[in-house]
Amino acid sequence: MPNQDLQIKLIVSAKPEAVFQAINNVRGWWSEEITGSTVQLNDKFNYNFEDVHRCEIKIITSIPNKLVEWYQKQLFQIYKRQNRTDRNNYSFRNY
């Protein structure tokens, strides 16, 4: 299967400085359950939702008012019990 990327384009009526600050305020738009710093280059942060979703993310590019890039890997765990799928765990792993 060829590599397929997802790209979403959002257009907002805000200055680049405000957008950059909003992106880095991950607790403000995603969840207050974030641990770790989300502001500058090489920061690492975690998000956990019960035992269903976990992710660990690192900021690998941060150019003020221009670009924020995160690095994450995805992990899907599927458990089988007595010929049925018991639980799907969807989580991210870092690097």
mmCIF file of N, CA, C and O in Angstrom:
data_model
loop_
_atom_site.group_PDB
_atom_site.id
_atom_site.type_symbol
_atom_site.label_atom_id
_atom_site.label_comp_id
_atom_site.label_asym_id
_atom_site.label_seq_id
_atom_site.Cartn_x
_atom_site.Cartn_y
_atom_site.Cartn_z
ATOM 1 N N MET A 1 0.840 -1.171 0.000
ATOM 2 C CA MET A 1 0.000 0.000 0.000
ATOM 3 C C MET A 1 0.887 1.237 0.000
ATOM 4 O O MET A 1 1.778 1.365 0.824
ATOM 5 N N PRO A 2 0.644 2.162 -0.893
ATOM 6 C CA PRO A 2 1.478 3.370 -0.946
ATOM 7 C C PRO A 2 1.269 4.237 0.303
ATOM 8 O O PRO A 2 0.205 4.217 0.926
ATOM 9 N N ASN A 3 2.299 4.991 0.653
ATOM 10 C CA ASN A 3 2.223 5.896 1.787
ATOM 11 C C ASN A 3 1.184 6.975 1.496
ATOM 12 O O ASN A 3 1.221 7.601 0.447
ATOM 13 N N GLN A 4 0.254 7.181 2.418
ATOM 14 C CA GLN A 4 -0.783 8.186 2.244
ATOM 15 C C GLN A 4 -0.761 9.139 3.424
ATOM 16 O O GLN A 4 -0.861 8.722 4.568
ATOM 17 N N ASP A 5 -0.646 10.420 3.132
ATOM 18 C CA ASP A 5 -0.641 11.445 4.164
ATOM 19 C C ASP A 5 -2.016 12.093 4.234
ATOM 20 O O ASP A 5 -2.771 12.068 3.269
ATOM 21 N N LEU A 6 -2.304 12.700 5.353
ATOM 22 C CA LEU A 6 -3.529 13.454 5.546
ATOM 23 C C LEU A 6 -3.143 14.905 5.734
ATOM 24 O O LEU A 6 -2.260 15.228 6.521
ATOM 25 N N GLN A 7 -3.813 15.789 5.016
ATOM 26 C CA GLN A 7 -3.555 17.211 5.162
ATOM 27 C C GLN A 7 -4.887 17.925 5.305
ATOM 28 O O GLN A 7 -5.824 17.678 4.535
ATOM 29 N N ILE A 8 -4.983 18.774 6.310
ATOM 30 C CA ILE A 8 -6.187 19.559 6.553
ATOM 31 C C ILE A 8 -5.794 21.025 6.547
ATOM 32 O O ILE A 8 -4.830 21.422 7.204
ATOM 33 N N LYS A 9 -6.530 21.829 5.826
ATOM 34 C CA LYS A 9 -6.232 23.249 5.733
ATOM 35 C C LYS A 9 -7.308 24.027 6.485
ATOM 36 O O LYS A 9 -8.499 23.862 6.226
ATOM 37 N N LEU A 10 -6.874 24.849 7.438
ATOM 38 C CA LEU A 10 -7.780 25.697 8.196
ATOM 39 C C LEU A 10 -7.459 27.148 7.889
ATOM 40 O O LEU A 10 -6.288 27.540 7.874
ATOM 41 N N ILE A 11 -8.472 27.942 7.656
ATOM 42 C CA ILE A 11 -8.287 29.364 7.417
ATOM 43 C C ILE A 11 -8.941 30.105 8.572
ATOM 44 O O ILE A 11 -10.123 29.903 8.859
ATOM 45 N N VAL A 12 -8.156 30.938 9.246
ATOM 46 C CA VAL A 12 -8.658 31.691 10.391
ATOM 47 C C VAL A 12 -8.351 33.170 10.208
ATOM 48 O O VAL A 12 -7.380 33.532 9.541
ATOM 49 N N SER A 13 -9.170 33.994 10.796
ATOM 50 C CA SER A 13 -8.954 35.441 10.757
ATOM 51 C C SER A 13 -8.198 35.850 12.011
ATOM 52 O O SER A 13 -8.777 36.343 12.981
ATOM 53 N N ALA A 14 -6.908 35.599 11.999
ATOM 54 C CA ALA A 14 -6.062 35.935 13.148
ATOM 55 C C ALA A 14 -4.645 36.194 12.660
ATOM 56 O O ALA A 14 -4.233 35.685 11.615
ATOM 57 N N LYS A 15 -3.914 36.963 13.424
ATOM 58 C CA LYS A 15 -2.520 37.241 13.089
ATOM 59 C C LYS A 15 -1.670 36.000 13.329
ATOM 60 O O LYS A 15 -1.990 35.172 14.190
ATOM 61 N N PRO A 16 -0.561 35.852 12.595
ATOM 62 C CA PRO A 16 0.321 34.690 12.780
ATOM 63 C C PRO A 16 0.766 34.491 14.230
ATOM 64 O O PRO A 16 0.867 33.362 14.701
ATOM 65 N N GLU A 17 1.011 35.569 14.945
ATOM 66 C CA GLU A 17 1.447 35.465 16.334
ATOM 67 C C GLU A 17 0.379 34.788 17.195
ATOM 68 O O GLU A 17 0.675 33.933 18.034
ATOM 69 N N ALA A 18 -0.874 35.146 16.979
ATOM 70 C CA ALA A 18 -1.976 34.563 17.753
ATOM 71 C C ALA A 18 -2.166 33.090 17.404
ATOM 72 O O ALA A 18 -2.430 32.265 18.287
ATOM 73 N N VAL A 19 -2.032 32.748 16.133
ATOM 74 C CA VAL A 19 -2.174 31.357 15.713
ATOM 75 C C VAL A 19 -1.049 30.507 16.301
ATOM 76 O O VAL A 19 -1.281 29.414 16.824
ATOM 77 N N PHE A 20 0.177 31.009 16.243
ATOM 78 C CA PHE A 20 1.323 30.291 16.806
ATOM 79 C C PHE A 20 1.127 30.037 18.296
ATOM 80 O O PHE A 20 1.339 28.928 18.786
ATOM 81 N N GLN A 21 0.691 31.048 19.025
ATOM 82 C CA GLN A 21 0.452 30.889 20.463
ATOM 83 C C GLN A 21 -0.669 29.887 20.722
ATOM 84 O O GLN A 21 -0.579 29.079 21.643
ATOM 85 N N ALA A 22 -1.713 29.936 19.912
ATOM 86 C CA ALA A 22 -2.841 29.014 20.100
ATOM 87 C C ALA A 22 -2.421 27.566 19.843
ATOM 88 O O ALA A 22 -2.810 26.662 20.592
ATOM 89 N N ILE A 23 -1.640 27.334 18.804
ATOM 90 C CA ILE A 23 -1.163 25.974 18.509
ATOM 91 C C ILE A 23 -0.346 25.439 19.679
ATOM 92 O O ILE A 23 -0.499 24.283 20.084
ATOM 93 N N ASN A 24 0.517 26.261 20.233
ATOM 94 C CA ASN A 24 1.373 25.835 21.339
ATOM 95 C C ASN A 24 0.628 25.709 22.661
ATOM 96 O O ASN A 24 1.140 25.101 23.596
ATOM 97 N N ASN A 25 -0.572 26.243 22.743
ATOM 98 C CA ASN A 25 -1.402 26.094 23.936
ATOM 99 C C ASN A 25 -2.263 24.841 23.764
ATOM 100 O O ASN A 25 -3.485 24.911 23.656
ATOM 101 N N VAL A 26 -1.623 23.685 23.734
ATOM 102 C CA VAL A 26 -2.302 22.419 23.454
ATOM 103 C C VAL A 26 -3.407 22.151 24.472
ATOM 104 O O VAL A 26 -4.475 21.636 24.121
ATOM 105 N N ARG A 27 -3.202 22.532 25.723
ATOM 106 C CA ARG A 27 -4.231 22.328 26.752
ATOM 107 C C ARG A 27 -5.489 23.139 26.446
ATOM 108 O O ARG A 27 -6.593 22.778 26.862
ATOM 109 N N GLY A 28 -5.340 24.228 25.722
ATOM 110 C CA GLY A 28 -6.475 25.087 25.402
ATOM 111 C C GLY A 28 -7.361 24.555 24.288
ATOM 112 O O GLY A 28 -8.555 24.849 24.245
ATOM 113 N N TRP A 29 -6.799 23.771 23.372
ATOM 114 C CA TRP A 29 -7.628 23.286 22.251
ATOM 115 C C TRP A 29 -7.766 21.770 22.198
ATOM 116 O O TRP A 29 -8.606 21.252 21.467
ATOM 117 N N TRP A 30 -6.957 21.027 22.955
ATOM 118 C CA TRP A 30 -7.059 19.571 22.908
ATOM 119 C C TRP A 30 -7.592 19.035 24.226
ATOM 120 O O TRP A 30 -8.690 18.517 24.300
ATOM 121 N N SER A 31 -6.790 19.166 25.275
ATOM 122 C CA SER A 31 -7.190 18.627 26.570
ATOM 123 C C SER A 31 -6.345 19.241 27.667
ATOM 124 O O SER A 31 -5.161 19.518 27.468
ATOM 125 N N GLU A 32 -6.956 19.423 28.822
ATOM 126 C CA GLU A 32 -6.201 19.875 29.990
ATOM 127 C C GLU A 32 -5.416 18.736 30.616
ATOM 128 O O GLU A 32 -4.623 18.946 31.519
ATOM 129 N N GLU A 33 -5.608 17.514 30.121
ATOM 130 C CA GLU A 33 -4.937 16.330 30.661
ATOM 131 C C GLU A 33 -3.536 16.130 30.064
ATOM 132 O O GLU A 33 -2.974 15.052 30.152
ATOM 133 N N ILE A 34 -2.987 17.135 29.451
ATOM 134 C CA ILE A 34 -1.636 17.085 28.878
ATOM 135 C C ILE A 34 -0.624 17.243 30.007
ATOM 136 O O ILE A 34 -0.774 18.095 30.877
ATOM 137 N N THR A 35 0.434 16.419 29.987
ATOM 138 C CA THR A 35 1.544 16.606 30.925
ATOM 139 C C THR A 35 2.794 16.915 30.120
ATOM 140 O O THR A 35 2.988 16.393 29.026
ATOM 141 N N GLY A 36 3.636 17.770 30.658
ATOM 142 C CA GLY A 36 4.848 18.173 29.967
ATOM 143 C C GLY A 36 4.663 19.520 29.292
ATOM 144 O O GLY A 36 3.567 20.060 29.217
ATOM 145 N N SER A 37 5.751 20.049 28.787
ATOM 146 C CA SER A 37 5.726 21.362 28.149
ATOM 147 C C SER A 37 5.385 21.234 26.664
ATOM 148 O O SER A 37 5.829 20.304 25.984
ATOM 149 N N THR A 38 4.613 22.191 26.146
ATOM 150 C CA THR A 38 4.146 22.163 24.755
ATOM 151 C C THR A 38 4.545 23.418 23.990
ATOM 152 O O THR A 38 3.913 23.771 23.005
ATOM 153 N N VAL A 39 5.607 24.089 24.424
ATOM 154 C CA VAL A 39 5.860 25.442 23.946
ATOM 155 C C VAL A 39 7.048 25.599 23.000
ATOM 156 O O VAL A 39 6.984 26.341 22.037
ATOM 157 N N GLN A 40 8.139 24.883 23.252
ATOM 158 C CA GLN A 40 9.343 25.181 22.478
ATOM 159 C C GLN A 40 9.994 23.926 21.893
ATOM 160 O O GLN A 40 9.628 22.808 22.217
ATOM 161 N N LEU A 41 10.938 24.154 21.033
ATOM 162 C CA LEU A 41 11.659 23.089 20.350
ATOM 163 C C LEU A 41 12.167 22.046 21.339
ATOM 164 O O LEU A 41 12.698 22.384 22.400
ATOM 165 N N ASN A 42 11.982 20.771 20.994
ATOM 166 C CA ASN A 42 12.401 19.601 21.770
ATOM 167 C C ASN A 42 11.567 19.338 23.020
ATOM 168 O O ASN A 42 11.854 18.384 23.753
ATOM 169 N N ASP A 43 10.535 20.147 23.279
ATOM 170 C CA ASP A 43 9.626 19.824 24.379
ATOM 171 C C ASP A 43 8.932 18.507 24.067
ATOM 172 O O ASP A 43 8.668 18.180 22.906
ATOM 173 N N LYS A 44 8.638 17.743 25.118
ATOM 174 C CA LYS A 44 7.894 16.493 24.997
ATOM 175 C C LYS A 44 6.677 16.579 25.903
ATOM 176 O O LYS A 44 6.778 17.069 27.022
ATOM 177 N N PHE A 45 5.550 16.105 25.393
ATOM 178 C CA PHE A 45 4.355 16.087 26.217
ATOM 179 C C PHE A 45 3.556 14.821 25.965
ATOM 180 O O PHE A 45 3.716 14.147 24.955
ATOM 181 N N ASN A 46 2.710 14.488 26.945
ATOM 182 C CA ASN A 46 1.921 13.256 26.911
ATOM 183 C C ASN A 46 0.449 13.571 27.089
ATOM 184 O O ASN A 46 0.088 14.494 27.818
ATOM 185 N N TYR A 47 -0.363 12.747 26.461
ATOM 186 C CA TYR A 47 -1.810 12.794 26.659
ATOM 187 C C TYR A 47 -2.301 11.376 26.883
ATOM 188 O O TYR A 47 -1.923 10.464 26.154
ATOM 189 N N ASN A 48 -3.120 11.198 27.901
ATOM 190 C CA ASN A 48 -3.731 9.899 28.189
ATOM 191 C C ASN A 48 -5.225 10.103 28.398
ATOM 192 O O ASN A 48 -5.629 10.991 29.152
ATOM 193 N N PHE A 49 -6.013 9.280 27.739
ATOM 194 C CA PHE A 49 -7.439 9.243 27.987
ATOM 195 C C PHE A 49 -7.787 7.834 28.446
ATOM 196 O O PHE A 49 -7.760 6.896 27.649
ATOM 197 N N GLU A 50 -8.029 7.710 29.736
ATOM 198 C CA GLU A 50 -8.308 6.414 30.354
ATOM 199 C C GLU A 50 -7.256 5.409 29.870
ATOM 200 O O GLU A 50 -6.087 5.716 29.808
ATOM 201 N N ASP A 51 -7.675 4.194 29.514
ATOM 202 C CA ASP A 51 -6.715 3.232 28.969
ATOM 203 C C ASP A 51 -6.965 3.025 27.480
ATOM 204 O O ASP A 51 -6.543 2.048 26.892
ATOM 205 N N VAL A 52 -7.641 3.987 26.857
ATOM 206 C CA VAL A 52 -8.032 3.867 25.456
ATOM 207 C C VAL A 52 -7.050 4.561 24.517
ATOM 208 O O VAL A 52 -6.709 4.044 23.464
ATOM 209 N N HIS A 53 -6.603 5.734 24.886
ATOM 210 C CA HIS A 53 -5.757 6.520 23.986
ATOM 211 C C HIS A 53 -4.586 7.114 24.758
ATOM 212 O O HIS A 53 -4.774 7.738 25.793
ATOM 213 N N ARG A 54 -3.397 6.894 24.232
ATOM 214 C CA ARG A 54 -2.185 7.456 24.814
ATOM 215 C C ARG A 54 -1.315 7.992 23.682
ATOM 216 O O ARG A 54 -1.201 7.348 22.637
ATOM 217 N N CYS A 55 -0.703 9.130 23.909
ATOM 218 C CA CYS A 55 0.266 9.596 22.924
ATOM 219 C C CYS A 55 1.373 10.368 23.621
ATOM 220 O O CYS A 55 1.182 10.982 24.652
ATOM 221 N N GLU A 56 2.533 10.268 23.042
ATOM 222 C CA GLU A 56 3.716 10.995 23.500
ATOM 223 C C GLU A 56 4.247 11.722 22.272
ATOM 224 O O GLU A 56 4.485 11.105 21.233
ATOM 225 N N ILE A 57 4.411 13.024 22.394
ATOM 226 C CA ILE A 57 4.724 13.864 21.240
ATOM 227 C C ILE A 57 5.943 14.732 21.553
ATOM 228 O O ILE A 57 6.114 15.195 22.678
ATOM 229 N N LYS A 58 6.756 14.946 20.543
ATOM 230 C CA LYS A 58 7.927 15.824 20.671
ATOM 231 C C LYS A 58 7.823 16.925 19.620
ATOM 232 O O LYS A 58 7.487 16.660 18.462
ATOM 233 N N ILE A 59 8.116 18.145 20.031
ATOM 234 C CA ILE A 59 8.154 19.266 19.085
ATOM 235 C C ILE A 59 9.519 19.231 18.398
ATOM 236 O O ILE A 59 10.546 19.403 19.041
ATOM 237 N N ILE A 60 9.512 18.955 17.082
ATOM 238 C CA ILE A 60 10.778 18.814 16.363
ATOM 239 C C ILE A 60 11.120 20.034 15.509
ATOM 240 O O ILE A 60 12.259 20.182 15.090
ATOM 241 N N THR A 61 10.152 20.905 15.267
ATOM 242 C CA THR A 61 10.404 22.164 14.568
ATOM 243 C C THR A 61 9.526 23.230 15.192
ATOM 244 O O THR A 61 8.338 23.009 15.402
ATOM 245 N N SER A 62 10.119 24.357 15.498
ATOM 246 C CA SER A 62 9.359 25.479 16.035
ATOM 247 C C SER A 62 9.980 26.767 15.518
ATOM 248 O O SER A 62 11.051 27.183 15.962
ATOM 249 N N ILE A 63 9.317 27.372 14.551
ATOM 250 C CA ILE A 63 9.750 28.652 13.978
ATOM 251 C C ILE A 63 8.658 29.658 14.327
ATOM 252 O O ILE A 63 7.538 29.564 13.798
ATOM 253 N N PRO A 64 8.938 30.565 15.256
ATOM 254 C CA PRO A 64 7.902 31.471 15.739
ATOM 255 C C PRO A 64 7.087 32.118 14.617
ATOM 256 O O PRO A 64 7.638 32.632 13.637
ATOM 257 N N ASN A 65 5.771 32.011 14.778
ATOM 258 C CA ASN A 65 4.785 32.617 13.893
ATOM 259 C C ASN A 65 4.766 32.038 12.481
ATOM 260 O O ASN A 65 4.134 32.590 11.593
ATOM 261 N N LYS A 66 5.469 30.900 12.267
ATOM 262 C CA LYS A 66 5.517 30.298 10.933
ATOM 263 C C LYS A 66 5.239 28.800 10.910
ATOM 264 O O LYS A 66 4.526 28.322 10.027
ATOM 265 N N LEU A 67 5.810 28.040 11.853
ATOM 266 C CA LEU A 67 5.725 26.587 11.742
ATOM 267 C C LEU A 67 5.896 25.907 13.094
ATOM 268 O O LEU A 67 6.774 26.276 13.874
ATOM 269 N N VAL A 68 5.053 24.904 13.340
ATOM 270 C CA VAL A 68 5.204 24.007 14.485
ATOM 271 C C VAL A 68 5.056 22.595 13.937
ATOM 272 O O VAL A 68 4.089 22.297 13.237
ATOM 273 N N GLU A 69 6.023 21.730 14.224
ATOM 274 C CA GLU A 69 5.975 20.351 13.729
ATOM 275 C C GLU A 69 6.179 19.402 14.899
ATOM 276 O O GLU A 69 7.091 19.568 15.700
ATOM 277 N N TRP A 70 5.304 18.406 14.979
ATOM 278 C CA TRP A 70 5.389 17.386 16.012
ATOM 279 C C TRP A 70 5.843 16.081 15.409
ATOM 280 O O TRP A 70 5.595 15.796 14.243
ATOM 281 N N TYR A 71 6.477 15.250 16.243
ATOM 282 C CA TYR A 71 6.846 13.902 15.830
ATOM 283 C C TYR A 71 6.130 12.911 16.732
ATOM 284 O O TYR A 71 6.159 13.031 17.956
ATOM 285 N N GLN A 72 5.509 11.937 16.108
ATOM 286 C CA GLN A 72 4.838 10.872 16.856
ATOM 287 C C GLN A 72 4.734 9.633 15.986
ATOM 288 O O GLN A 72 4.729 9.709 14.776
ATOM 289 N N LYS A 73 4.695 8.503 16.651
ATOM 290 C CA LYS A 73 4.451 7.236 15.970
ATOM 291 C C LYS A 73 3.132 6.687 16.466
ATOM 292 O O LYS A 73 2.744 6.931 17.600
ATOM 293 N N GLN A 74 2.490 5.922 15.649
ATOM 294 C CA GLN A 74 1.214 5.338 16.041
ATOM 295 C C GLN A 74 1.371 3.851 16.289
ATOM 296 O O GLN A 74 2.089 3.170 15.576
ATOM 297 N N LEU A 75 0.680 3.389 17.279
ATOM 298 C CA LEU A 75 0.708 1.973 17.632
ATOM 299 C C LEU A 75 -0.726 1.493 17.811
ATOM 300 O O LEU A 75 -1.505 2.102 18.528
ATOM 301 N N PHE A 76 -1.072 0.425 17.131
ATOM 302 C CA PHE A 76 -2.384 -0.195 17.287
ATOM 303 C C PHE A 76 -2.166 -1.563 17.924
ATOM 304 O O PHE A 76 -1.434 -2.387 17.390
ATOM 305 N N GLN A 77 -2.797 -1.808 19.040
ATOM 306 C CA GLN A 77 -2.703 -3.106 19.702
ATOM 307 C C GLN A 77 -4.072 -3.757 19.663
ATOM 308 O O GLN A 77 -5.068 -3.146 20.041
ATOM 309 N N ILE A 78 -4.108 -4.982 19.218
ATOM 310 C CA ILE A 78 -5.366 -5.723 19.127
ATOM 311 C C ILE A 78 -5.226 -6.988 19.949
ATOM 312 O O ILE A 78 -4.274 -7.743 19.780
ATOM 313 N N TYR A 79 -6.147 -7.195 20.846
ATOM 314 C CA TYR A 79 -6.121 -8.355 21.711
ATOM 315 C C TYR A 79 -7.229 -9.314 21.298
ATOM 316 O O TYR A 79 -8.345 -8.911 21.033
ATOM 317 N N LYS A 80 -6.912 -10.587 21.254
ATOM 318 C CA LYS A 80 -7.882 -11.600 20.873
ATOM 319 C C LYS A 80 -8.078 -12.570 22.026
ATOM 320 O O LYS A 80 -7.117 -13.055 22.604
ATOM 321 N N ARG A 81 -9.342 -12.838 22.334
ATOM 322 C CA ARG A 81 -9.680 -13.803 23.381
ATOM 323 C C ARG A 81 -10.859 -14.632 22.901
ATOM 324 O O ARG A 81 -11.873 -14.083 22.473
ATOM 325 N N GLN A 82 -10.701 -15.888 22.948
ATOM 326 C CA GLN A 82 -11.757 -16.823 22.592
ATOM 327 C C GLN A 82 -12.402 -16.475 21.246
ATOM 328 O O GLN A 82 -13.599 -16.294 21.131
ATOM 329 N N ASN A 83 -11.558 -16.329 20.241
ATOM 330 C CA ASN A 83 -12.001 -16.092 18.864
ATOM 331 C C ASN A 83 -12.788 -14.799 18.660
ATOM 332 O O ASN A 83 -13.644 -14.717 17.794
ATOM 333 N N ARG A 84 -12.522 -13.818 19.471
ATOM 334 C CA ARG A 84 -13.137 -12.515 19.254
ATOM 335 C C ARG A 84 -12.142 -11.428 19.640
ATOM 336 O O ARG A 84 -11.208 -11.665 20.397
ATOM 337 N N THR A 85 -12.332 -10.256 19.132
ATOM 338 C CA THR A 85 -11.477 -9.134 19.505
ATOM 339 C C THR A 85 -11.967 -8.578 20.822
ATOM 340 O O THR A 85 -13.108 -8.143 20.942
ATOM 341 N N ASP A 86 -11.106 -8.634 21.815
ATOM 342 C CA ASP A 86 -11.481 -8.210 23.156
ATOM 343 C C ASP A 86 -11.299 -6.719 23.352
ATOM 344 O O ASP A 86 -12.080 -6.068 23.998
ATOM 345 N N ARG A 87 -10.233 -6.199 22.769
ATOM 346 C CA ARG A 87 -9.924 -4.803 23.045
ATOM 347 C C ARG A 87 -8.991 -4.271 21.972
ATOM 348 O O ARG A 87 -8.020 -4.909 21.613
ATOM 349 N N ASN A 88 -9.278 -3.101 21.486
ATOM 350 C CA ASN A 88 -8.371 -2.405 20.580
ATOM 351 C C ASN A 88 -7.757 -1.252 21.349
ATOM 352 O O ASN A 88 -8.471 -0.423 21.893
ATOM 353 N N ASN A 89 -6.465 -1.227 21.412
ATOM 354 C CA ASN A 89 -5.754 -0.115 22.018
ATOM 355 C C ASN A 89 -5.129 0.688 20.898
ATOM 356 O O ASN A 89 -4.375 0.158 20.093
ATOM 357 N N TYR A 90 -5.420 1.947 20.858
ATOM 358 C CA TYR A 90 -4.833 2.834 19.868
ATOM 359 C C TYR A 90 -3.989 3.839 20.638
ATOM 360 O O TYR A 90 -4.506 4.563 21.482
ATOM 361 N N SER A 91 -2.709 3.845 20.398
ATOM 362 C CA SER A 91 -1.845 4.744 21.130
ATOM 363 C C SER A 91 -0.703 5.209 20.247
ATOM 364 O O SER A 91 -0.428 4.623 19.207
ATOM 365 N N PHE A 92 -0.071 6.263 20.655
ATOM 366 C CA PHE A 92 1.108 6.780 19.962
ATOM 367 C C PHE A 92 2.331 6.433 20.793
ATOM 368 O O PHE A 92 2.273 6.412 22.006
ATOM 369 N N ARG A 93 3.422 6.174 20.129
ATOM 370 C CA ARG A 93 4.691 6.003 20.823
ATOM 371 C C ARG A 93 5.678 7.017 20.261
ATOM 372 O O ARG A 93 5.645 7.327 19.075
ATOM 373 N N ASN A 94 6.549 7.438 21.097
ATOM 374 C CA ASN A 94 7.502 8.476 20.721
ATOM 375 C C ASN A 94 8.694 7.891 19.972
ATOM 376 O O ASN A 94 9.244 6.889 20.388
ATOM 377 N N TYR A 95 9.080 8.467 18.891
ATOM 378 C CA TYR A 95 10.278 8.216 18.089
ATOM 379 C C TYR A 95 10.538 6.762 17.909
ATOM 380 O O TYR A 95 11.489 6.185 18.105
#
